[in-house]
PDB file of C-alpha atoms in Angstrom:
ATOM      1  CA  GLY A 413     -43.319   1.189  86.929  1.00  0.00           C
ATOM      2  CA  ALA A 414     -44.037   0.613  83.649  1.00  0.00           C
ATOM      3  CA  GLY A 415     -43.603   2.904  80.153  1.00  0.00           C
ATOM      4  CA  VAL A 416     -44.999   3.840  77.179  1.00  0.00           C
ATOM      5  CA  SER A 417     -46.122   1.118  75.590  1.00  0.00           C
ATOM      6  CA  GLN A 418     -47.161   0.765  72.232  1.00  0.00           C
ATOM      7  CA  SER A 419     -48.949  -1.489  70.145  1.00  0.00           C
ATOM      8  CA  PRO A 420     -49.026  -3.429  67.036  1.00  0.00           C
ATOM      9  CA  ARG A 421     -45.285  -3.615  67.619  1.00  0.00           C
ATOM     10  CA  TYR A 422     -45.236  -4.459  63.760  1.00  0.00           C
ATOM     11  CA  LYS A 423     -48.184  -3.805  60.941  1.00  0.00           C
ATOM     12  CA  VAL A 424     -47.713  -4.638  57.329  1.00  0.00           C
ATOM     13  CA  ALA A 425     -50.928  -3.011  55.536  1.00  0.00           C
ATOM     14  CA  LYS A 426     -52.006  -3.293  52.046  1.00  0.00           C
ATOM     15  CA  ARG A 427     -52.192   0.328  49.985  1.00  0.00           C
ATOM     16  CA  GLY A 428     -55.467   1.028  50.264  1.00  0.00           C
ATOM     17  CA  GLN A 429     -56.406  -0.742  53.909  1.00  0.00           C
ATOM     18  CA  ASP A 430     -57.439   1.268  57.061  1.00  0.00           C
ATOM     19  CA  VAL A 431     -54.978   0.239  60.457  1.00  0.00           C
ATOM     20  CA  ALA A 432     -55.259   2.058  63.676  1.00  0.00           C
ATOM     21  CA  LEU A 433     -51.756   2.418  66.166  1.00  0.00           C
ATOM     22  CA  ARG A 434     -52.557   2.225  70.055  1.00  0.00           C
ATOM     23  CA  CYS A 435     -50.212   3.988  72.880  1.00  0.00           C
ATOM     24  CA  ASP A 436     -50.771   3.239  76.335  1.00  0.00           C
ATOM     25  CA  PRO A 437     -49.099   6.552  78.166  1.00  0.00           C
ATOM     26  CA  ILE A 438     -47.933   6.247  81.573  1.00  0.00           C
ATOM     27  CA  SER A 439     -50.412   6.400  83.970  1.00  0.00           C
ATOM     28  CA  GLY A 440     -50.513   9.888  84.898  1.00  0.00           C
ATOM     29  CA  HIS A 441     -49.144  11.600  82.157  1.00  0.00           C
ATOM     30  CA  VAL A 442     -50.948  14.773  81.492  1.00  0.00           C
ATOM     31  CA  SER A 443     -49.269  14.884  77.776  1.00  0.00           C
ATOM     32  CA  LEU A 444     -49.406  12.255  74.845  1.00  0.00           C
ATOM     33  CA  PHE A 445     -47.427  12.992  71.866  1.00  0.00           C
ATOM     34  CA  TRP A 446     -47.728  11.872  67.681  1.00  0.00           C
ATOM     35  CA  TYR A 447     -44.313  11.462  65.902  1.00  0.00           C
ATOM     36  CA  GLN A 448     -43.026   9.683  62.904  1.00  0.00           C
ATOM     37  CA  GLN A 449     -39.620   8.668  62.147  1.00  0.00           C
ATOM     38  CA  ALA A 450     -39.671   8.081  58.534  1.00  0.00           C
ATOM     39  CA  LEU A 451     -36.160   5.230  57.771  1.00  0.00           C
ATOM     40  CA  GLY A 452     -32.933   7.471  58.346  1.00  0.00           C
ATOM     41  CA  GLN A 453     -34.687  10.159  59.564  1.00  0.00           C
ATOM     42  CA  GLY A 454     -35.496  11.069  63.420  1.00  0.00           C
ATOM     43  CA  PRO A 455     -38.617  11.535  64.503  1.00  0.00           C
ATOM     44  CA  GLU A 456     -41.297  14.059  62.887  1.00  0.00           C
ATOM     45  CA  PHE A 457     -44.113  15.810  65.127  1.00  0.00           C
ATOM     46  CA  LEU A 458     -47.902  14.694  64.941  1.00  0.00           C
ATOM     47  CA  THR A 459     -49.949  15.583  67.176  1.00  0.00           C
ATOM     48  CA  TYR A 460     -50.677  16.306  70.964  1.00  0.00           C
ATOM     49  CA  PHE A 461     -53.119  16.128  73.930  1.00  0.00           C
ATOM     50  CA  GLN A 462     -53.589  17.639  77.072  1.00  0.00           C
ATOM     51  CA  ASN A 463     -56.164  15.222  78.243  1.00  0.00           C
ATOM     52  CA  GLU A 464     -58.427  14.313  76.221  1.00  0.00           C
ATOM     53  CA  ALA A 465     -58.305  18.095  74.166  1.00  0.00           C
ATOM     54  CA  GLN A 466     -56.118  17.228  70.513  1.00  0.00           C
ATOM     55  CA  LEU A 467     -54.337  21.051  71.030  1.00  0.00           C
ATOM     56  CA  ASP A 468     -52.199  20.711  67.581  1.00  0.00           C
ATOM     57  CA  LYS A 469     -52.603  18.929  65.340  1.00  0.00           C
ATOM     58  CA  SER A 470     -50.369  20.597  63.269  1.00  0.00           C
ATOM     59  CA  GLY A 471     -48.257  17.903  61.900  1.00  0.00           C
ATOM     60  CA  LEU A 472     -50.558  15.664  60.150  1.00  0.00           C
ATOM     61  CA  PRO A 473     -49.314  15.040  56.557  1.00  0.00           C
ATOM     62  CA  SER A 474     -53.008  14.531  55.964  1.00  0.00           C
ATOM     63  CA  ASP A 475     -56.570  14.653  56.004  1.00  0.00           C
ATOM     64  CA  ARG A 476     -55.764  10.718  56.516  1.00  0.00           C
ATOM     65  CA  PHE A 477     -54.272  10.946  59.712  1.00  0.00           C
ATOM     66  CA  PHE A 478     -56.545  11.011  62.601  1.00  0.00           C
ATOM     67  CA  ALA A 479     -55.915  10.047  66.509  1.00  0.00           C
ATOM     68  CA  GLU A 480     -57.853  10.776  69.694  1.00  0.00           C
ATOM     69  CA  ARG A 481     -57.767  10.103  73.628  1.00  0.00           C
ATOM     70  CA  PRO A 482     -61.518   9.867  74.401  1.00  0.00           C
ATOM     71  CA  GLU A 483     -60.535   9.445  77.669  1.00  0.00           C
ATOM     72  CA  GLY A 484     -57.446  11.803  78.326  1.00  0.00           C
ATOM     73  CA  SER A 485     -55.530   8.312  78.899  1.00  0.00           C
ATOM     74  CA  VAL A 486     -54.919   5.890  75.627  1.00  0.00           C
ATOM     75  CA  SER A 487     -54.500   7.738  72.644  1.00  0.00           C
ATOM     76  CA  THR A 488     -55.217   5.722  68.777  1.00  0.00           C
ATOM     77  CA  LEU A 489     -53.653   7.381  66.093  1.00  0.00           C
ATOM     78  CA  LYS A 490     -55.382   6.094  63.092  1.00  0.00           C
ATOM     79  CA  ILE A 491     -54.569   6.300  59.173  1.00  0.00           C
ATOM     80  CA  GLN A 492     -57.101   5.713  56.085  1.00  0.00           C
ATOM     81  CA  ARG A 493     -56.017   4.196  52.737  1.00  0.00           C
ATOM     82  CA  THR A 494     -52.342   3.863  53.555  1.00  0.00           C
ATOM     83  CA  GLN A 495     -49.946   4.779  51.432  1.00  0.00           C
ATOM     84  CA  GLN A 496     -46.993   3.394  50.532  1.00  0.00           C
ATOM     85  CA  GLU A 497     -44.992   6.844  51.915  1.00  0.00           C
ATOM     86  CA  ASP A 498     -47.088   5.864  55.423  1.00  0.00           C
ATOM     87  CA  SER A 499     -44.297   3.728  55.768  1.00  0.00           C
ATOM     88  CA  ALA A 500     -42.488   4.441  59.242  1.00  0.00           C
ATOM     89  CA  VAL A 501     -42.190   3.833  62.109  1.00  0.00           C
ATOM     90  CA  TYR A 502     -45.201   5.779  64.634  1.00  0.00           C
ATOM     91  CA  LEU A 503     -43.662   6.990  67.804  1.00  0.00           C
ATOM     92  CA  CYS A 504     -45.522   8.016  71.132  1.00  0.00           C
ATOM     93  CA  ALA A 505     -44.880   9.939  74.319  1.00  0.00           C
ATOM     94  CA  SER A 506     -45.957  10.850  77.215  1.00  0.00           C
ATOM     95  CA  SER A 507     -45.203  13.795  79.137  1.00  0.00           C
ATOM     96  CA  LEU A 508     -46.419  14.390  83.027  1.00  0.00           C
ATOM     97  CA  SER A 509     -48.214  17.901  83.634  1.00  0.00           C
ATOM     98  CA  GLN A 510     -48.106  20.890  81.618  1.00  0.00           C
ATOM     99  CA  ALA A 511     -49.546  22.710  85.578  1.00  0.00           C
ATOM    100  CA  SER A 512     -45.913  24.503  85.656  1.00  0.00           C
ATOM    101  CA  GLY A 513     -46.094  25.540  82.100  1.00  0.00           C
ATOM    102  CA  ILE A 514     -43.063  24.678  81.622  1.00  0.00           C
ATOM    103  CA  LEU A 515     -41.247  21.475  78.506  1.00  0.00           C
ATOM    104  CA  ASP A 516     -40.889  18.368  81.238  1.00  0.00           C
ATOM    105  CA  GLU A 517     -39.380  15.241  79.930  1.00  0.00           C
ATOM    106  CA  GLN A 518     -40.637  13.206  77.240  1.00  0.00           C
ATOM    107  CA  TYR A 519     -40.711   9.583  76.947  1.00  0.00           C
ATOM    108  CA  PHE A 520     -41.062   7.116  73.962  1.00  0.00           C
ATOM    109  CA  GLY A 521     -41.900   4.127  73.713  1.00  0.00           C
ATOM    110  CA  PRO A 522     -40.629   1.843  71.623  1.00  0.00           C
ATOM    111  CA  GLY A 523     -43.465   2.557  67.776  1.00  0.00           C
ATOM    112  CA  THR A 524     -44.927   0.781  66.251  1.00  0.00           C
ATOM    113  CA  ARG A 525     -43.251   0.108  62.448  1.00  0.00           C
ATOM    114  CA  LEU A 526     -45.918  -0.019  59.736  1.00  0.00           C
ATOM    115  CA  THR A 527     -44.588  -1.349  56.673  1.00  0.00           C
ATOM    116  CA  VAL A 528     -47.173  -0.232  53.890  1.00  0.00           C
ATOM    117  CA  THR A 529     -47.340  -2.519  50.661  1.00  0.00           C
TER     118      THR A 529
ATOM    119  CA  ALA B 796     -37.006  28.058  60.565  1.00  0.00           C
ATOM    120  CA  GLN B 797     -36.511  26.058  63.756  1.00  0.00           C
ATOM    121  CA  SER B 798     -34.268  23.562  62.899  1.00  0.00           C
ATOM    122  CA  VAL B 799     -31.691  21.242  64.324  1.00  0.00           C
ATOM    123  CA  THR B 800     -28.755  19.665  62.612  1.00  0.00           C
ATOM    124  CA  GLN B 801     -26.498  17.151  62.894  1.00  0.00           C
ATOM    125  CA  PRO B 802     -24.152  16.481  60.277  1.00  0.00           C
ATOM    126  CA  ASP B 803     -22.107  13.698  60.805  1.00  0.00           C
ATOM    127  CA  ILE B 804     -24.333  10.784  59.613  1.00  0.00           C
ATOM    128  CA  HIS B 805     -22.108   7.894  60.995  1.00  0.00           C
ATOM    129  CA  ILE B 806     -19.419   7.763  63.042  1.00  0.00           C
ATOM    130  CA  THR B 807     -17.166   4.898  64.224  1.00  0.00           C
ATOM    131  CA  VAL B 808     -15.162   4.815  67.642  1.00  0.00           C
ATOM    132  CA  SER B 809     -12.738   2.771  69.071  1.00  0.00           C
ATOM    133  CA  GLU B 810     -13.980   0.856  72.011  1.00  0.00           C
ATOM    134  CA  GLY B 811     -11.856   3.384  74.692  1.00  0.00           C
ATOM    135  CA  ALA B 812     -11.652   5.994  72.461  1.00  0.00           C
ATOM    136  CA  SER B 813     -13.161   9.785  73.401  1.00  0.00           C
ATOM    137  CA  LEU B 814     -16.577  10.050  71.278  1.00  0.00           C
ATOM    138  CA  GLU B 815     -17.321  13.730  70.380  1.00  0.00           C
ATOM    139  CA  LEU B 816     -21.457  13.973  68.469  1.00  0.00           C
ATOM    140  CA  ARG B 817     -21.929  17.523  67.184  1.00  0.00           C
ATOM    141  CA  CYS B 818     -25.365  19.258  66.758  1.00  0.00           C
ATOM    142  CA  ASN B 819     -25.687  22.388  66.032  1.00  0.00           C
ATOM    143  CA  TYR B 820     -29.442  24.633  66.098  1.00  0.00           C
ATOM    144  CA  SER B 821     -31.938  26.593  65.215  1.00  0.00           C
ATOM    145  CA  TYR B 822     -34.243  28.823  67.343  1.00  0.00           C
ATOM    146  CA  GLY B 823     -36.201  32.341  67.774  1.00  0.00           C
ATOM    147  CA  ALA B 824     -36.938  31.825  71.631  1.00  0.00           C
ATOM    148  CA  THR B 825     -34.794  30.645  74.244  1.00  0.00           C
ATOM    149  CA  PRO B 826     -34.026  26.545  73.510  1.00  0.00           C
ATOM    150  CA  TYR B 827     -34.026  23.857  75.445  1.00  0.00           C
ATOM    151  CA  LEU B 828     -31.669  21.565  74.039  1.00  0.00           C
ATOM    152  CA  PHE B 829     -31.625  17.129  74.769  1.00  0.00           C
ATOM    153  CA  TRP B 830     -29.843  14.332  73.802  1.00  0.00           C
ATOM    154  CA  TYR B 831     -31.913  11.062  73.142  1.00  0.00           C
ATOM    155  CA  VAL B 832     -30.102   7.858  72.011  1.00  0.00           C
ATOM    156  CA  GLN B 833     -31.874   4.800  69.858  1.00  0.00           C
ATOM    157  CA  SER B 834     -31.126   1.396  70.321  1.00  0.00           C
ATOM    158  CA  PRO B 835     -32.524  -1.014  67.451  1.00  0.00           C
ATOM    159  CA  GLY B 836     -36.493  -1.771  68.909  1.00  0.00           C
ATOM    160  CA  GLN B 837     -36.244   0.504  71.483  1.00  0.00           C
ATOM    161  CA  GLY B 838     -38.046   3.842  71.999  1.00  0.00           C
ATOM    162  CA  LEU B 839     -35.914   6.963  72.824  1.00  0.00           C
ATOM    163  CA  GLN B 840     -34.318   7.278  75.780  1.00  0.00           C
ATOM    164  CA  LEU B 841     -33.334  10.822  77.074  1.00  0.00           C
ATOM    165  CA  LEU B 842     -29.331  11.026  77.664  1.00  0.00           C
ATOM    166  CA  LEU B 843     -29.315  14.813  78.922  1.00  0.00           C
ATOM    167  CA  LYS B 844     -30.983  17.630  79.143  1.00  0.00           C
ATOM    168  CA  TYR B 845     -29.760  21.151  79.332  1.00  0.00           C
ATOM    169  CA  PHE B 846     -32.680  24.171  80.210  1.00  0.00           C
ATOM    170  CA  SER B 847     -30.530  26.504  82.033  1.00  0.00           C
ATOM    171  CA  GLY B 848     -27.588  27.565  84.216  1.00  0.00           C
ATOM    172  CA  ASP B 849     -24.275  25.993  83.633  1.00  0.00           C
ATOM    173  CA  THR B 850     -23.694  25.449  80.270  1.00  0.00           C
ATOM    174  CA  LEU B 851     -22.162  21.508  80.614  1.00  0.00           C
ATOM    175  CA  VAL B 852     -24.677  18.992  81.836  1.00  0.00           C
ATOM    176  CA  GLN B 853     -23.917  16.189  82.492  1.00  0.00           C
ATOM    177  CA  GLY B 854     -26.646  13.030  81.791  1.00  0.00           C
ATOM    178  CA  ILE B 855     -26.997   9.061  82.090  1.00  0.00           C
ATOM    179  CA  LYS B 856     -24.204   6.432  81.290  1.00  0.00           C
ATOM    180  CA  GLY B 857     -21.583   8.802  81.237  1.00  0.00           C
ATOM    181  CA  PHE B 858     -22.185  11.504  78.762  1.00  0.00           C
ATOM    182  CA  GLU B 859     -22.410  14.989  79.266  1.00  0.00           C
ATOM    183  CA  ALA B 860     -23.394  18.035  76.353  1.00  0.00           C
ATOM    184  CA  GLU B 861     -22.302  21.585  76.085  1.00  0.00           C
ATOM    185  CA  PHE B 862     -24.388  24.590  75.333  1.00  0.00           C
ATOM    186  CA  LYS B 863     -22.805  27.775  73.260  1.00  0.00           C
ATOM    187  CA  ARG B 864     -25.389  30.101  72.220  1.00  0.00           C
ATOM    188  CA  SER B 865     -22.684  32.023  70.616  1.00  0.00           C
ATOM    189  CA  GLN B 866     -21.655  28.565  68.177  1.00  0.00           C
ATOM    190  CA  SER B 867     -25.715  27.695  68.395  1.00  0.00           C
ATOM    191  CA  SER B 868     -24.094  24.325  69.349  1.00  0.00           C
ATOM    192  CA  PHE B 869     -25.337  21.563  71.611  1.00  0.00           C
ATOM    193  CA  ASN B 870     -22.375  18.986  71.003  1.00  0.00           C
ATOM    194  CA  LEU B 871     -22.500  15.436  73.172  1.00  0.00           C
ATOM    195  CA  ARG B 872     -19.089  13.929  74.653  1.00  0.00           C
ATOM    196  CA  LYS B 873     -17.914  11.105  76.311  1.00  0.00           C
ATOM    197  CA  PRO B 874     -14.567  10.178  77.644  1.00  0.00           C
ATOM    198  CA  SER B 875     -14.538   6.543  76.921  1.00  0.00           C
ATOM    199  CA  VAL B 876     -16.352   4.842  74.801  1.00  0.00           C
ATOM    200  CA  HIS B 877     -17.962   1.063  75.646  1.00  0.00           C
ATOM    201  CA  TRP B 878     -19.407  -1.263  72.731  1.00  0.00           C
ATOM    202  CA  SER B 879     -22.675  -1.208  74.290  1.00  0.00           C
ATOM    203  CA  ASP B 880     -22.770   2.343  73.465  1.00  0.00           C
ATOM    204  CA  ALA B 881     -23.702   1.786  69.775  1.00  0.00           C
ATOM    205  CA  ALA B 882     -26.527   3.333  68.782  1.00  0.00           C
ATOM    206  CA  GLU B 883     -28.494   6.361  67.320  1.00  0.00           C
ATOM    207  CA  TYR B 884     -28.266   9.769  68.876  1.00  0.00           C
ATOM    208  CA  PHE B 885     -30.199  12.357  68.560  1.00  0.00           C
ATOM    209  CA  CYS B 886     -30.081  15.843  69.226  1.00  0.00           C
ATOM    210  CA  ALA B 887     -33.780  17.384  69.918  1.00  0.00           C
ATOM    211  CA  VAL B 888     -34.855  21.475  70.850  1.00  0.00           C
ATOM    212  CA  GLY B 889     -37.385  22.499  71.885  1.00  0.00           C
ATOM    213  CA  ALA B 890     -39.673  25.760  73.444  1.00  0.00           C
ATOM    214  CA  ASN B 891     -39.712  26.781  76.852  1.00  0.00           C
ATOM    215  CA  GLN B 892     -43.456  25.677  76.854  1.00  0.00           C
ATOM    216  CA  ALA B 893     -45.616  22.918  77.605  1.00  0.00           C
ATOM    217  CA  GLY B 894     -47.206  20.639  75.223  1.00  0.00           C
ATOM    218  CA  THR B 895     -44.090  21.615  72.681  1.00  0.00           C
ATOM    219  CA  ALA B 896     -43.454  19.151  70.238  1.00  0.00           C
ATOM    220  CA  LEU B 897     -39.619  18.872  70.142  1.00  0.00           C
ATOM    221  CA  ILE B 898     -37.827  19.273  67.241  1.00  0.00           C
ATOM    222  CA  PHE B 899     -35.271  16.279  66.391  1.00  0.00           C
ATOM    223  CA  GLY B 900     -31.703  16.396  64.293  1.00  0.00           C
ATOM    224  CA  LYS B 901     -31.751  13.614  61.994  1.00  0.00           C
ATOM    225  CA  GLY B 902     -29.390  11.795  63.827  1.00  0.00           C
ATOM    226  CA  THR B 903     -25.954  10.338  64.293  1.00  0.00           C
ATOM    227  CA  THR B 904     -25.051   6.547  63.872  1.00  0.00           C
ATOM    228  CA  LEU B 905     -22.245   5.123  66.715  1.00  0.00           C
ATOM    229  CA  SER B 906     -20.579   2.401  65.621  1.00  0.00           C
ATOM    230  CA  VAL B 907     -18.030   1.134  67.998  1.00  0.00           C
ATOM    231  CA  SER B 908     -15.180  -1.016  67.081  1.00  0.00           C
ATOM    232  CA  SER B 909     -12.906  -3.143  69.185  1.00  0.00           C
TER     233      SER B 909
END
């Protein structure tokens, strides 16, 4: 079946430009996560949604980063006034349900590689 | 502080040889532990996970891992490596709570020589 998809796969932005990264989670998945993976590093948490509610945004590095999931499915991560340090791969992950209350498997998309020049 | 340490940045193993990738964690609560593999241009794929019970867990592609609470370790093993196993491997830890973000190590790059 269809997995998590992300678009675009690659994005080059000039410093100061705004970018929008899209994530299409697996259909029916309640939880959605965004992670940032810098070169040579492991993924680091940015923000978490449960349906349309953004329950945790503690990992967003600055107020230039904004995420939304208005209808509880597709999510968009927006970065305003991009800086060179924003260059990274942005990963989206979804998981099925929080109904059980326990952690369940996160399925990752292929990521969007953002390069800020 | 919660953290995951993967001491080996890069490992080279001969095809057919055994493999062990190390992972140590620091976590205040009972940890849920994961190993993911990432091939170039691909997303992270879950190899195996440990939640509770038997401390030796089996995963996909012939991988296994052993949870050792006394050593705060969760090392990944494979008895015979194939060239297709060359990739980046990440150990991660999470809490037993829905919506918990995973904390990842920095990863170990595995190269396989013929």
